[in-house]
XYZ file of C-alpha atoms in Angstrom:
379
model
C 15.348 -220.827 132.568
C 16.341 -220.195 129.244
C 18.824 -221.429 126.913
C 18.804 -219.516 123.672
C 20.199 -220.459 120.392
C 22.932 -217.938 120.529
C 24.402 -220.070 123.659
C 24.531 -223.021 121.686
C 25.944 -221.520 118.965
C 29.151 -221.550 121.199
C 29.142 -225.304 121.558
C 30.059 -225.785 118.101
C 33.861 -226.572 119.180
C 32.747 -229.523 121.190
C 30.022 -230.611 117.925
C 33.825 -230.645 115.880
C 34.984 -232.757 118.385
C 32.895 -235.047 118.937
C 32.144 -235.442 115.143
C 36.574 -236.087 115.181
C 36.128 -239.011 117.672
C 32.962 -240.458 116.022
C 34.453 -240.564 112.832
C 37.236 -242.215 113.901
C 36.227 -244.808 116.139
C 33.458 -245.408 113.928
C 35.863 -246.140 111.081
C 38.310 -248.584 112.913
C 35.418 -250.507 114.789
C 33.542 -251.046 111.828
C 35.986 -251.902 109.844
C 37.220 -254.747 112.872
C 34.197 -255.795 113.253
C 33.784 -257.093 109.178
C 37.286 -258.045 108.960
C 36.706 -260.527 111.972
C 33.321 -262.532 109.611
C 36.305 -263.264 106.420
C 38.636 -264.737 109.308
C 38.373 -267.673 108.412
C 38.776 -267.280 104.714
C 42.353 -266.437 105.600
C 44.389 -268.857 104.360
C 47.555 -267.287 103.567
C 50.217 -266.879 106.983
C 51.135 -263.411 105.668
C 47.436 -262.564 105.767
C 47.022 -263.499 109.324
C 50.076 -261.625 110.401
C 48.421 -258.960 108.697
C 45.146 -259.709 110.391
C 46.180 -259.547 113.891
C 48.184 -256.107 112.856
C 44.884 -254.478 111.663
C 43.155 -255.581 114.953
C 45.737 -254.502 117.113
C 46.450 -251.310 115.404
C 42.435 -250.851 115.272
C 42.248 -251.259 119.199
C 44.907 -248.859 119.612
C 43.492 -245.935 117.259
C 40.241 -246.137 118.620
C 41.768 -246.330 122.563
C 44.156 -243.361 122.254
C 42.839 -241.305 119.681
C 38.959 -241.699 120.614
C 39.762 -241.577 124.512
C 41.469 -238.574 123.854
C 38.542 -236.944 122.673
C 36.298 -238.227 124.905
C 38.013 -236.196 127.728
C 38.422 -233.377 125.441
C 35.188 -232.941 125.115
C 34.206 -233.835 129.077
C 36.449 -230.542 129.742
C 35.001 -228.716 126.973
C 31.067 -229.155 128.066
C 32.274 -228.665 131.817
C 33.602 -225.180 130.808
C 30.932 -223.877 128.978
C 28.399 -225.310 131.286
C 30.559 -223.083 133.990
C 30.696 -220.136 131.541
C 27.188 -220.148 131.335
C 26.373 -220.156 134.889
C 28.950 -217.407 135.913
C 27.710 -215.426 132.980
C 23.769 -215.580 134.090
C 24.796 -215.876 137.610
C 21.828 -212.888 138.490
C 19.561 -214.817 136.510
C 20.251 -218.170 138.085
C 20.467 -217.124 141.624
C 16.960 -214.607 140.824
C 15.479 -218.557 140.104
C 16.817 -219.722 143.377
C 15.377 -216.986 145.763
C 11.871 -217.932 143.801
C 12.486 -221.305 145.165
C 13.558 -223.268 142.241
C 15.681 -225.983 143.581
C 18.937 -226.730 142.400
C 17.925 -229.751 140.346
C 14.882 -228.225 138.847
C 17.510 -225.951 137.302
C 20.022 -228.184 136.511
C 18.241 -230.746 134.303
C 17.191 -228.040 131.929
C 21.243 -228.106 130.800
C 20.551 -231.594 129.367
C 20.547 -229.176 126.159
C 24.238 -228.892 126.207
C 24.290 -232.526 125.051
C 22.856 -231.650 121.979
C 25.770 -230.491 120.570
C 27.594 -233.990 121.131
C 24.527 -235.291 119.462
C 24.559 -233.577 115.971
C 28.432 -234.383 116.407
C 28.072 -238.345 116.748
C 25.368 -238.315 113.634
C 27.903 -236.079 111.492
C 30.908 -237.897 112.221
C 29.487 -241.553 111.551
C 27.579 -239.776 108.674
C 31.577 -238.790 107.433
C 32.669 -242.107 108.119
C 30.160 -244.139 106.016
C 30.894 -242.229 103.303
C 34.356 -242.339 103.845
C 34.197 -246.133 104.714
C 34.736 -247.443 101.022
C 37.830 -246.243 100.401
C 39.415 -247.089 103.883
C 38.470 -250.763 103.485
C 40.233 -250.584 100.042
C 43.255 -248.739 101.447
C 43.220 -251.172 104.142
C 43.625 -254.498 102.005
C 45.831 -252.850 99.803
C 48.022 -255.379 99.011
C 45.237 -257.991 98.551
C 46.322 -259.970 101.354
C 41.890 -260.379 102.307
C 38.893 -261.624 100.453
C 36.936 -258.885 98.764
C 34.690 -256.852 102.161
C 32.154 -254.327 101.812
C 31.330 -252.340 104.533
C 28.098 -253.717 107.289
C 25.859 -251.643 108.906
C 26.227 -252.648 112.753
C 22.906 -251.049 114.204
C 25.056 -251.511 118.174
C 27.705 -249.757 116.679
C 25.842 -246.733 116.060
C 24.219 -246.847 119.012
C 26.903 -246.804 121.199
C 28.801 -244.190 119.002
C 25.475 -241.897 119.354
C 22.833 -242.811 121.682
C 25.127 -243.606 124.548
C 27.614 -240.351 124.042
C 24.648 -238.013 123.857
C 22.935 -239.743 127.408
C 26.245 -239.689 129.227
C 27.281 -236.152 128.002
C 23.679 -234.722 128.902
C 24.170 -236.404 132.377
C 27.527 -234.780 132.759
C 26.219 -231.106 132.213
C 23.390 -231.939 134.649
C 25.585 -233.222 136.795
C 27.949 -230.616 136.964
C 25.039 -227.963 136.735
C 23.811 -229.527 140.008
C 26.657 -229.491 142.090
C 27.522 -225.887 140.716
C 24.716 -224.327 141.429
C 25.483 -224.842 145.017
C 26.415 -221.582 145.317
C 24.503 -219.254 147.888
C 21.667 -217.359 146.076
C 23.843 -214.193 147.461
C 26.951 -215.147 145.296
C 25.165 -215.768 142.082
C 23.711 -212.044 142.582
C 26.600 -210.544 143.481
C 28.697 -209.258 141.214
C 32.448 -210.748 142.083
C 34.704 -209.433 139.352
C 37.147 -206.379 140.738
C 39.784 -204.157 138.821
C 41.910 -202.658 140.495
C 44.810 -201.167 137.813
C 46.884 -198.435 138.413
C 49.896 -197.010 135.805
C 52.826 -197.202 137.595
C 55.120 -194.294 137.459
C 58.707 -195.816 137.424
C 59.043 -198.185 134.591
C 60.201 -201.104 137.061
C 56.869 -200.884 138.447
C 55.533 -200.939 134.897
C 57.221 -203.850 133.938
C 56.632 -205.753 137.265
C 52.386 -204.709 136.819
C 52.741 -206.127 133.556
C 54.369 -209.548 134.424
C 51.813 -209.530 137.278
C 49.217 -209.052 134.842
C 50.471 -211.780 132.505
C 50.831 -214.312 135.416
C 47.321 -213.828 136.923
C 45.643 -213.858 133.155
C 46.847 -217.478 132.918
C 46.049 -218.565 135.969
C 43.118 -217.698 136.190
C 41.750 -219.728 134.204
C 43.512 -223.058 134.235
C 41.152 -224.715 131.410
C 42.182 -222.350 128.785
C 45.551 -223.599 129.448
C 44.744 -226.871 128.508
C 43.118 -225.825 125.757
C 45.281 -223.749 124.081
C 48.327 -227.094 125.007
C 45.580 -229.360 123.582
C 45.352 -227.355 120.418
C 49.378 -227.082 120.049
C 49.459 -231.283 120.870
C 46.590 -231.860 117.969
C 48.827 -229.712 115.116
C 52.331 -231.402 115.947
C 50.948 -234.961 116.758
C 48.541 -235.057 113.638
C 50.747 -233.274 111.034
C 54.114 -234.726 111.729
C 52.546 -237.979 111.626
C 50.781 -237.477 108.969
C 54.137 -236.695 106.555
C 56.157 -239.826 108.452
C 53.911 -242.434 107.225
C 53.965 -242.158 103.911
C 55.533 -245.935 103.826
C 53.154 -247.204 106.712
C 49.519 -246.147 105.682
C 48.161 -244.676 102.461
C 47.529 -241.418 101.223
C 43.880 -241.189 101.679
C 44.876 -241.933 105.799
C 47.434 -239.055 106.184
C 45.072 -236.514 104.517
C 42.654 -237.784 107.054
C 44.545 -237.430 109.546
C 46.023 -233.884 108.952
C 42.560 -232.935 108.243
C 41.038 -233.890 112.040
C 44.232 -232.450 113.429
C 44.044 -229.095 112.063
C 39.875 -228.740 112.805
C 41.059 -229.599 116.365
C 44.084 -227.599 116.361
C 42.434 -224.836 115.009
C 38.933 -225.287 116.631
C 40.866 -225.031 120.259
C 42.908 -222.292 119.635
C 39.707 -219.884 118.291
C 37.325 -221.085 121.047
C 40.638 -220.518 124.105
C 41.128 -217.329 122.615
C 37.885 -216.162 122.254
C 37.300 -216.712 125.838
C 40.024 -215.075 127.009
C 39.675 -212.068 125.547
C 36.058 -212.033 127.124
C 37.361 -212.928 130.213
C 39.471 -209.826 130.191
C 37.629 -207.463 128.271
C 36.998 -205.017 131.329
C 41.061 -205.213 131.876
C 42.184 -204.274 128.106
C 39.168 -201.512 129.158
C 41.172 -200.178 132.117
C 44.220 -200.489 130.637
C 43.618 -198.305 127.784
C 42.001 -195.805 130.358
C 45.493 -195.363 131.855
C 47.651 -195.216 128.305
C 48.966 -198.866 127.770
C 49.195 -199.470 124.068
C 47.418 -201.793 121.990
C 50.855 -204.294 121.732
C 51.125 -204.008 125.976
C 47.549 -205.009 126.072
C 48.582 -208.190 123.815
C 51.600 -208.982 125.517
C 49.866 -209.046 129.012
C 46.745 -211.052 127.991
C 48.642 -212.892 125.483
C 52.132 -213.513 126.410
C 51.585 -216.576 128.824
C 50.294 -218.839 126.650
C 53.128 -218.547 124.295
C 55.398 -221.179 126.315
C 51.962 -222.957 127.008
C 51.282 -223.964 123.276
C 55.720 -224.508 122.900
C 55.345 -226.996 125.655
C 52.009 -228.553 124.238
C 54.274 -228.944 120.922
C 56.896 -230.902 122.564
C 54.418 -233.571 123.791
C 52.932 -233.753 120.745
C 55.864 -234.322 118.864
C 57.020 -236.791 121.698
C 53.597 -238.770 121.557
C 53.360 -239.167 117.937
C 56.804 -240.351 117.412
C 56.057 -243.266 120.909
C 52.715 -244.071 118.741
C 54.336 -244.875 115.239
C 57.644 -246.287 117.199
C 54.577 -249.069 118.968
C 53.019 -249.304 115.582
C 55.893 -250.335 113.776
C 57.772 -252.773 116.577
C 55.278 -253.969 118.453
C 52.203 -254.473 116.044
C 53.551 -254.924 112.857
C 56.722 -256.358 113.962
C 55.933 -260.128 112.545
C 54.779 -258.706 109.407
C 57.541 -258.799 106.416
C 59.082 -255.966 104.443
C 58.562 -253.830 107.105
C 59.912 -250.193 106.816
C 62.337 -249.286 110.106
C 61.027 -246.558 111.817
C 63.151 -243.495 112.053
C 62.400 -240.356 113.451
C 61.519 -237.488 110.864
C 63.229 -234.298 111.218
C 62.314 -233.166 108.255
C 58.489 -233.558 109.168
C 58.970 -231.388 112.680
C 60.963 -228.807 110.807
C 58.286 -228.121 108.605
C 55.525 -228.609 111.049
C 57.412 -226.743 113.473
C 57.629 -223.376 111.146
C 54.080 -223.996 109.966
C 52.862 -224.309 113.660
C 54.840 -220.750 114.697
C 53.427 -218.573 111.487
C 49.821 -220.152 112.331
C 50.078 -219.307 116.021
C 51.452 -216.023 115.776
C 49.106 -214.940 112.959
C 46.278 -216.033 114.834
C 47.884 -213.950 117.831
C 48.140 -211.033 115.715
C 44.502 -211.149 114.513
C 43.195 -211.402 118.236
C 45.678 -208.384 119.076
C 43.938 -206.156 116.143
C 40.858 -207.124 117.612
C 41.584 -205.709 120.741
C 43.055 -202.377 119.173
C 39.919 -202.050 117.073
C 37.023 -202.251 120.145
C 36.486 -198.932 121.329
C 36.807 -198.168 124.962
C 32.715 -197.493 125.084
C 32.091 -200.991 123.883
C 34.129 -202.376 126.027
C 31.971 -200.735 128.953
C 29.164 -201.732 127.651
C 29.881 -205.288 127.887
């Protein structure tokens, strides 16, 4: 078996991510790890408060945000480890009836892990360089001794070495136990059209809803995805503009960075796949006359509420986050500005979010118009 470069290529999304989560976590544990060697050079009670805030607030970064990720990118392998077998099912199940067994096949997808690989080096690479400045931002109100960054040789190998091994085992795993399939259903071809253009326009409408409804079920993940992607641009930019009195500016362009590479990372790699998923439909139904903005509505429409709904939590998340941040680990720590929801900060994310997604939409929709009904068979 075969895995060629161009099939790689598509794991770049979860290389983003798991650069994102390295980066991060890499950042906060380093940085916990040297503050904990000056402890005892601490002599001020304002500089312990502001110790045990920094640890706290570390732990609780690195838990939520790099967790997050982590599962992120679980999904992410799992689906393109399953795109990959349904997409060389004939090959796969050609391998089988040769007598390959299911686990000689399987750990050849220890390649997938790869791409978590290159994203672990890059993102501690980013975070070393980066490191510098967050220490400074970090004791900016000179509360610590002087601290340059350490190089902690565990750290990196538990950022890299042990993300890489786990997500390799993970596509062999799931590999394994997908390849399960009878040799007859990895030959067979499975996918069936069956469209017809209705004559009354209540049956038009009804096909059409129908349409929509199966398109998003059918493929659950994508849903997630294209929430996930909606969660990463509220959460990270309205949190980004309501800290401006809680962290410095070097931290909210870092974090409005990370949450528009995932927002927008997720978003291109969901809708990517679903427009492959349906090219033979949008084939069919330009066969029987539906226009270019049907096509768009049917394949498109349903994850509208998804990404609203992804939005909300988002919003509701990063606003429970900052609310723990501020009364819970910083509450012994003077001067410390009262929390208050932004509204400001989710009306402009909110507008920015809505002329990104729609744009996006509308570029994916062109796309469709533009493919020619032979290419589309050709697929």
């Amino acid at each position: 078996m075969i895995i060629g470069i161009k099939d790689l290529r598509n794991l770049l999304a979860i290389t983003i991510v798991t650069g994102c989560a390295a980066f991060v976590c890499s950042l906060f544990l380093n940085y916990n790890m040297d503050v904990v060697t000056i402890k005892n050079q601490i002599t001020t009670p304002q500089g312990m408060i502001m110790y045990d805030a920094l640890i706290s607030s570390g732990k609780v970064t690195v838990s939520v945000s790099g967790g997050c990720l982590i599962v992120t990118t679980v999904i992410m392998l799992i689906f393109y480890v399953k795109n990959y077998i349904d997409s060389h099912g004939k090959e796969l199940g050609i391998l089988k009836a040769l007598g390959y067994s299911n686990f000689k096949i399987a750990k050849h997808f220890w390649v997938f892990g790869v791409s978590v690989l290159f994203g672990s080096v890059l993102g501690c690479i980013g975070a070393c360089a980066y490191m510098p400045a967050f220490y400074e931002a970090q004791n900016s109100e000179g509360l610590f001794p002087k601290m340059l960054p350490q190089f902690h040789l565990m750290l990196a190998f538990c950022l890299i070495v042990l993300p890489t091994m786990f997500f390799m085992f993970v596509a062999m795993l799931y590999a394994f136990f997908k390849l399960k399939s009878p040799v007859i259903a990895l030959l067979k071809e499975r996918q069936k059209i069956s469209i017809k253009k209705a004559k009354k326009e209540g049956k038009e409408s009804s096909f059409l809803s129908d349409l929509r409804k199966n398109t998003l079920g059918s493929r659950k993940i994508l849903v997630f995805f294209i929430g996930f992607s909606a969660f990463c641009f509220s959460s990270m930019t309205q949190m980004s503009m309501s800290i401006d009195d809680l962290a410095s500016e070097n931290f909210s362009w870092m974090m409005i960075l990370i949450g528009m590479i995932l927002a927008f990372m997720t978003l291109l790699m969901s809708l990517t796949s679903v427009v492959k998923a349906n090219i033979k439909t949008i084939a069919m139904m330009k066969v029987f006359g539906y226009s270019q903005k049907e096509c768009s509505r049917s394949i498109f429409g349903g994850y509208r509420p998804v990404s609203y709904i992804g939005f909300v939590i988002g919003t509701v998340y990063q606003c429970l986050l900052l609310r723990i941040t501020v009364d819970v680990i910083f509450a012994d720590f003077e001067n410390m500005p009262v929390y208050r929801f932004d509204y400001k900060s989710l009306a402009v994310s909110f507008v920015t979010f809505i002329v990104s997604y729609e744009c996006v939409i509308y570029g994916y929709s062109r796309k469709i118009g533009k493919q020619s009904l032979k290419s589309i068979m050709l697929e």
